[in-house]
């Protein structure tokens, strides 16, 4: 049934399949109630709501329409219900489903279509947000759009009309399973081998092994047919045949590689079949002594004329090509029937002399066993026969031109394999039951009376062919390729059959190659081939592909020597079969919920066996051709993998990635943690990763290929807006990480406060053993201008990290991390640049159209002048922005944001390992030095010690590092850490904390207590006195850092820990500020005090 029913069909009671009655409570329902008394299910007290139960949805079938509804369920066609779209009381139109005021839509196939689907318009169902959030009152819609909006269709009526008009205008020609698949496959499978080689094969292998050869070849094609059927029925199949099936199952890497060689193989196969036809014609010309030039050139001439004619049929359209195929099939069937009829027509003396005796049990018995000659064996004979069984993808290759590919491909392909196999076996057995292996052709070679036959069937039938054992004979199964012509009732029909077989196969290949190639080019996997993606006419014919196929075929026809290339083509086809089988196995093995083929008669292990069988047959046919095929496929696979086409087809490869990752993650949970396998697994609070690239870069440096890195962002504010913004940006930000080759994940949370969000991330991030163990944050440079709540949240995050036993890294660089201002300016510049280019294009267009004299030309020039002035103004604006923003502060900020991307020159990483935190402070810089960008930097170690034990402390530290196998350039023992800092430094510290001091000692007790309650975050005098020594140490450490590490590339410093509830937030921030002020990039590190280093093996 048509999928595009006009709207009035569903409003006509006589044509509606089922009707939805919406019954209003205020209306009289007695008639309806009486009508449905017998059909309603019994009402139970738990679920019945008295009168309200009658207002539910009812489906009532029109008289005689039950069959239509059943048909609808079976075929899965879409239908529409005739809903009453408005309330009769208020005359207000509402969005109604099942008679209720709701935008929740009923299931409909159009919601599941791809954008741009040719089989129907994609509709957009209401989003979860639209259903979940409060519905605005008094939603009024027009009469015509009620049903469309209620069912979630986003396309406007005008757009729908236009698309339908285009669809009607296009008028695709689609084929059913018989004409589109069965006929095409049978013609492609039945080749010239049936008529001129099958008798030789059964003569060599005998009836027994000959049937086994046919069945073995059929096994390969049947398994491939089952796999093809399974894949083809697992979703809508577009054009592209084998390429489409493989690429959508295994991904673009396999699909792109096999698609190119499969299309090429089909193109060369055209030449093979045409040359086969030309050779037969030349043989006829030779017999009648009417050669045009010589044999080779006659093959070229006839082949060229033939392929031009076939090209004309193909270009004329698929409809003409299909009609030609049907005619060729009729000729072929008549030729085969002619052979079978000939076997029962009584033979004559001439045919007996050539070895044909009709059906004889003695001949059957004699020919049942093998008689391999001329160095032939089972596998060599099989290799010769197997190409006769190929061609099963002829129907699948034009999948885009089938009415119902899902139903047509399995039915047509499997039936074609069955019919052709029966025909091959029938012809082989009949030929071997009627014709002896050797015959002289001399009617005088009869048996002499008294002669001993020695079991020879020909001798028992009155003929003596014994001299064939000592000298070559020209007739019999082993010697004469024209046995079928001899046996048949009318010889010329066999010649017609040969013509039909070769031309039909050539025509099928000539159509298949461009169709597959066009599908490959449309996917744009190979950028340079996109030119061939364009289609023409109502059937989107690949005219450019036809021309390319014609050129390739002509090249090989002119060579006229295909004995070398033929095995490679067979191997190309087998490689395709192998990958189709592997695709079916792979999709089943990946256990993706999306793998739900309607065709159930397949087995994943049988498909795997089929794939291995195809690979084996490739080597049996020709081992060097198999190696060439694998080499070409591997090269193309590597090329496509390197190019990484931006496609996502939901391949089974993706599903298997997930399964492997899941299995690995689960297996990892059973493994106990060991210190030797410790690696930093970091949560980096970068916000959006593009906003703080330097923080991401330094984190990525010691996690790349080594540990987990999660870039985290916390959204605070109104929850609805935050969640919406967060959801919309997730994919974009992860894509940014991928594009910039950052091996990191992006995660975001919406929370009431920054601290709550980070707390959620710290607890919930990761999976199993792949959980973060280190928190990386940037130093809050603006803490003095921030609110008390912001400072409290920032320091609270550090406390939370320690509470959850995570390591802590605070990174500080002189320019800060946030480059959002730069990005904003760049975005504005890009917009202005686009406007400028648009203006330039307008000016060029006006200049091009200019040329007419008079008043029109004058006004055009004036218009151009105005545009030029406008352009100048825009350019001056751009220059102003560039000079003001980027040229000054933002340029420095931009340079600072990329400092960790650059290769670091020779220098040092200074490690101030003041406190033993488990070894994280020394491990992080060691990992940095094994990275390419930091490998020229040497490690210098600084640690505290006593004046009178400097050498001993050095030896102890050197011994410790050597046991850890960490190379270092120098060790410095700092003995004066605990002395007081100089007055200028201490004064600067006091001035820095002055705005945040309470000074309660200078006030009376009541005022002091009141101030403590109002500003609990301020630094009290008691606190400052209690931690004076610690404050001295931070100030003094900065002096030492300035003295020793001012020229270092990077400083790694033990992070001081503030006791929770004892050290105020502002005092702790002052410590971090004074500790890291006016220094090179600095990492303040504190491990979780669990060992991350060991010297045990």
Coordinates of C-alpha atoms in Angstrom, one line a residue, residues 676-938:
X676 CA 54.2 -0.4 40.5
X677 CA 51.2 0.2 38.3
X678 CA 50.2 3.5 39.8
X679 CA 49.6 6.2 37.3
X680 CA 48.2 9.7 37.7
X681 CA 44.5 9.7 36.8
X682 CA 43.4 13.3 36.8
X683 CA 40.3 15.3 37.1
X684 CA 41.2 18.7 35.6
X685 CA 38.9 21.6 36.5
X686 CA 39.3 23.3 33.1
X687 CA 35.7 24.3 32.6
X688 CA 35.1 24.2 28.9
X689 CA 38.5 22.7 27.6
X690 CA 39.0 25.5 25.0
X691 CA 38.7 28.2 27.8
X692 CA 41.8 27.0 29.8
X693 CA 44.0 25.1 27.2
X694 CA 47.2 25.6 29.2
X695 CA 45.8 23.8 32.2
X696 CA 44.6 21.0 30.0
X697 CA 48.0 20.8 28.2
X698 CA 50.1 20.4 31.3
X699 CA 47.7 17.8 32.7
X700 CA 47.6 16.0 29.4
X701 CA 51.4 16.0 29.3
X702 CA 51.6 13.6 32.2
X703 CA 48.4 11.6 31.5
X704 CA 48.7 11.1 27.7
X705 CA 49.1 7.3 26.9
X706 CA 49.6 6.8 30.6
X707 CA 46.5 7.6 32.7
X708 CA 43.0 8.9 32.8
X709 CA 42.3 12.6 32.1
X710 CA 38.8 14.1 32.6
X711 CA 38.2 17.7 31.8
X712 CA 35.4 18.9 34.1
X713 CA 33.0 21.8 34.1
X714 CA 30.6 22.9 36.8
X715 CA 27.5 24.8 35.8
X716 CA 25.9 27.0 38.5
X717 CA 22.8 29.1 38.4
X718 CA 19.1 28.4 37.5
X719 CA 18.9 24.6 37.1
X720 CA 16.8 24.6 34.0
X721 CA 19.1 26.9 32.0
X722 CA 22.2 25.1 33.3
X723 CA 21.0 21.7 32.3
X724 CA 20.0 22.9 28.9
X725 CA 23.3 24.6 28.3
X726 CA 25.2 21.6 29.7
X727 CA 23.4 19.0 27.5
X728 CA 23.8 21.1 24.3
X729 CA 27.6 21.5 24.8
X730 CA 28.6 18.0 25.8
X731 CA 29.2 16.6 22.3
X732 CA 30.8 19.8 21.0
X733 CA 33.4 19.9 23.8
X734 CA 34.2 16.3 23.5
X735 CA 34.6 16.8 19.8
X736 CA 37.0 19.7 20.5
X737 CA 39.2 17.4 22.5
X738 CA 39.2 14.8 19.8
X739 CA 39.9 17.3 17.1
X740 CA 42.8 18.8 19.0
X741 CA 44.2 15.3 19.7
X742 CA 43.7 15.5 23.5
X743 CA 43.3 12.0 24.9
X744 CA 40.8 13.1 27.5
X745 CA 37.1 12.9 28.4
X746 CA 34.8 15.8 29.1
X747 CA 32.4 15.7 32.0
X748 CA 30.0 18.3 33.3
X749 CA 27.6 18.7 36.2
X750 CA 24.9 21.2 37.1
X751 CA 25.0 22.2 40.8
X752 CA 23.9 24.8 43.3
X753 CA 27.5 25.8 43.9
X754 CA 30.9 25.3 42.5
X755 CA 32.0 23.2 45.5
X756 CA 29.0 21.0 45.4
X757 CA 29.5 20.3 41.7
X758 CA 33.2 19.4 42.2
X759 CA 32.2 17.2 45.2
X760 CA 29.9 15.3 42.9
X761 CA 32.6 14.9 40.3
X762 CA 35.1 13.7 42.8
X763 CA 32.8 11.0 44.1
X764 CA 31.1 9.8 40.9
X765 CA 33.7 10.2 38.1
X766 CA 35.4 7.2 36.6
X767 CA 34.5 3.6 36.2
X768 CA 35.8 0.7 38.4
X769 CA 39.5 0.9 38.7
X770 CA 39.7 3.8 36.2
X771 CA 38.8 6.3 38.8
X772 CA 40.6 9.7 39.3
X773 CA 43.2 9.8 42.0
X774 CA 44.5 13.3 41.5
X775 CA 42.7 16.7 41.2
X776 CA 44.3 19.4 39.0
X777 CA 43.1 23.0 39.4
X778 CA 44.4 26.3 38.3
X779 CA 45.4 28.9 40.9
X780 CA 42.6 31.4 41.7
X781 CA 44.5 34.5 40.6
X782 CA 41.6 36.9 41.4
X783 CA 40.9 35.6 44.9
X784 CA 41.4 39.1 46.4
X785 CA 38.6 40.5 44.2
X786 CA 36.3 37.5 44.6
X787 CA 33.5 37.2 47.1
X788 CA 34.0 35.3 50.4
X789 CA 31.7 32.6 49.1
X790 CA 33.8 32.0 46.0
X791 CA 37.0 31.8 48.0
X792 CA 35.3 29.5 50.5
X793 CA 34.2 27.2 47.6
X794 CA 37.7 27.2 46.1
X795 CA 39.5 26.3 49.3
X796 CA 36.6 23.9 50.1
X797 CA 37.4 22.0 46.9
X798 CA 41.0 21.4 48.2
X799 CA 39.6 20.2 51.5
X800 CA 37.2 17.9 49.7
X801 CA 40.0 16.4 47.6
X802 CA 41.9 15.6 50.7
X803 CA 38.8 14.2 52.4
X804 CA 38.3 11.8 49.4
X805 CA 42.0 10.9 49.6
X806 CA 42.9 12.3 46.2
X807 CA 46.2 13.9 45.3
X808 CA 46.2 17.6 44.7
X809 CA 47.9 19.7 42.0
X810 CA 47.5 23.5 41.9
X811 CA 49.0 25.0 38.7
X812 CA 50.0 28.7 38.4
X813 CA 51.3 30.6 35.4
X814 CA 52.0 34.3 35.3
X815 CA 49.3 35.3 32.8
X816 CA 46.5 33.0 34.1
X817 CA 44.6 30.3 32.3
X818 CA 41.3 31.9 31.2
X819 CA 41.4 33.0 27.5
X820 CA 37.6 33.4 27.1
X821 CA 38.2 37.1 26.2
X822 CA 40.6 36.1 23.4
X823 CA 38.1 33.6 22.0
X824 CA 35.3 36.1 22.1
X825 CA 37.4 38.6 20.2
X826 CA 38.4 36.0 17.7
X827 CA 34.8 35.1 17.2
X828 CA 33.9 38.7 16.5
X829 CA 36.8 39.0 14.1
X830 CA 35.6 35.9 12.2
X831 CA 32.1 37.4 11.9
X832 CA 33.5 40.7 10.6
X833 CA 35.7 38.8 8.2
X834 CA 32.7 36.9 6.8
X835 CA 30.9 40.2 6.4
X836 CA 33.9 41.7 4.6
X837 CA 34.0 38.7 2.2
X838 CA 30.3 39.0 1.6
X839 CA 30.7 42.7 0.7
X840 CA 33.6 42.0 -1.6
X841 CA 31.5 39.4 -3.4
X842 CA 28.7 41.9 -3.8
X843 CA 31.0 44.5 -5.2
X844 CA 32.5 42.0 -7.7
X845 CA 29.0 41.0 -8.7
X846 CA 28.0 44.6 -9.3
X847 CA 31.2 45.2 -11.3
X848 CA 30.4 42.2 -13.4
X849 CA 26.9 43.4 -14.2
X850 CA 28.1 46.9 -14.9
X851 CA 28.6 47.8 -18.5
X852 CA 25.5 49.6 -19.5
X853 CA 25.9 53.3 -20.2
X854 CA 23.6 56.1 -19.1
X855 CA 21.8 56.8 -15.9
X856 CA 21.7 53.0 -14.9
X857 CA 25.4 52.8 -15.0
X858 CA 25.8 56.0 -13.0
X859 CA 23.6 54.7 -10.2
X860 CA 25.4 51.4 -10.2
X861 CA 28.7 53.2 -9.7
X862 CA 27.3 55.3 -6.9
X863 CA 26.0 52.1 -5.2
X864 CA 29.5 50.5 -5.6
X865 CA 31.0 53.6 -4.0
X866 CA 28.7 53.4 -1.0
X867 CA 29.5 49.7 -0.5
X868 CA 33.3 50.5 -0.8
X869 CA 32.9 53.2 1.9
X870 CA 31.0 50.7 4.1
X871 CA 33.7 48.1 3.5
X872 CA 36.4 50.6 4.5
X873 CA 34.5 51.3 7.7
X874 CA 34.3 47.6 8.5
X875 CA 38.0 47.2 7.8
X876 CA 38.9 50.1 10.1
X877 CA 36.7 48.5 12.8
X878 CA 38.6 45.2 12.4
X879 CA 41.9 47.0 12.6
X880 CA 40.8 48.8 15.7
X881 CA 39.7 45.6 17.5
X882 CA 43.0 43.9 16.5
X883 CA 45.1 46.7 17.7
X884 CA 43.2 47.3 20.9
X885 CA 42.6 43.7 22.1
X886 CA 44.7 41.1 20.4
X887 CA 47.7 43.4 19.8
X888 CA 48.1 44.1 23.5
X889 CA 47.1 42.1 26.5
X890 CA 45.3 39.3 24.8
X891 CA 48.2 38.5 22.5
X892 CA 50.4 37.8 25.6
X893 CA 47.6 35.8 27.1
X894 CA 47.2 33.7 23.9
X895 CA 51.0 33.0 23.9
X896 CA 50.9 32.0 27.5
X897 CA 48.0 29.6 26.8
X898 CA 50.2 27.7 24.4
X899 CA 53.4 27.6 26.4
X900 CA 53.0 23.9 27.3
X901 CA 52.4 22.9 23.7
X902 CA 55.9 24.0 22.7
X903 CA 59.0 22.0 22.9
X904 CA 60.9 23.0 26.0
X905 CA 64.5 23.9 25.4
X906 CA 67.4 22.8 27.6
X907 CA 66.7 23.8 31.1
X908 CA 65.6 22.4 34.5
X909 CA 62.6 21.2 36.3
X910 CA 63.2 22.2 39.9
X911 CA 61.6 19.9 42.4
X912 CA 61.2 21.3 45.9
X913 CA 60.4 18.0 47.7
X914 CA 59.9 19.4 51.2
X915 CA 57.4 16.9 52.6
X916 CA 57.0 13.2 51.9
X917 CA 53.6 12.8 50.3
X918 CA 54.0 9.2 49.0
X919 CA 56.1 10.3 46.0
X920 CA 53.6 12.1 43.8
X921 CA 55.7 15.3 44.0
X922 CA 58.7 13.4 42.4
X923 CA 56.7 11.2 40.1
X924 CA 54.9 14.0 38.2
X925 CA 58.2 15.7 37.0
X926 CA 59.7 12.4 36.2
X927 CA 56.8 11.6 33.8
X928 CA 57.3 15.0 32.3
X929 CA 60.9 14.3 31.5
X930 CA 60.0 11.1 29.5
X931 CA 57.8 13.2 27.2
X932 CA 59.1 14.5 23.9
X933 CA 58.5 18.1 24.7
X934 CA 60.3 18.0 28.1
X935 CA 63.1 15.4 27.5
X936 CA 65.8 18.1 27.3
X937 CA 65.0 19.3 30.9
X938 CA 67.0 18.0 33.8

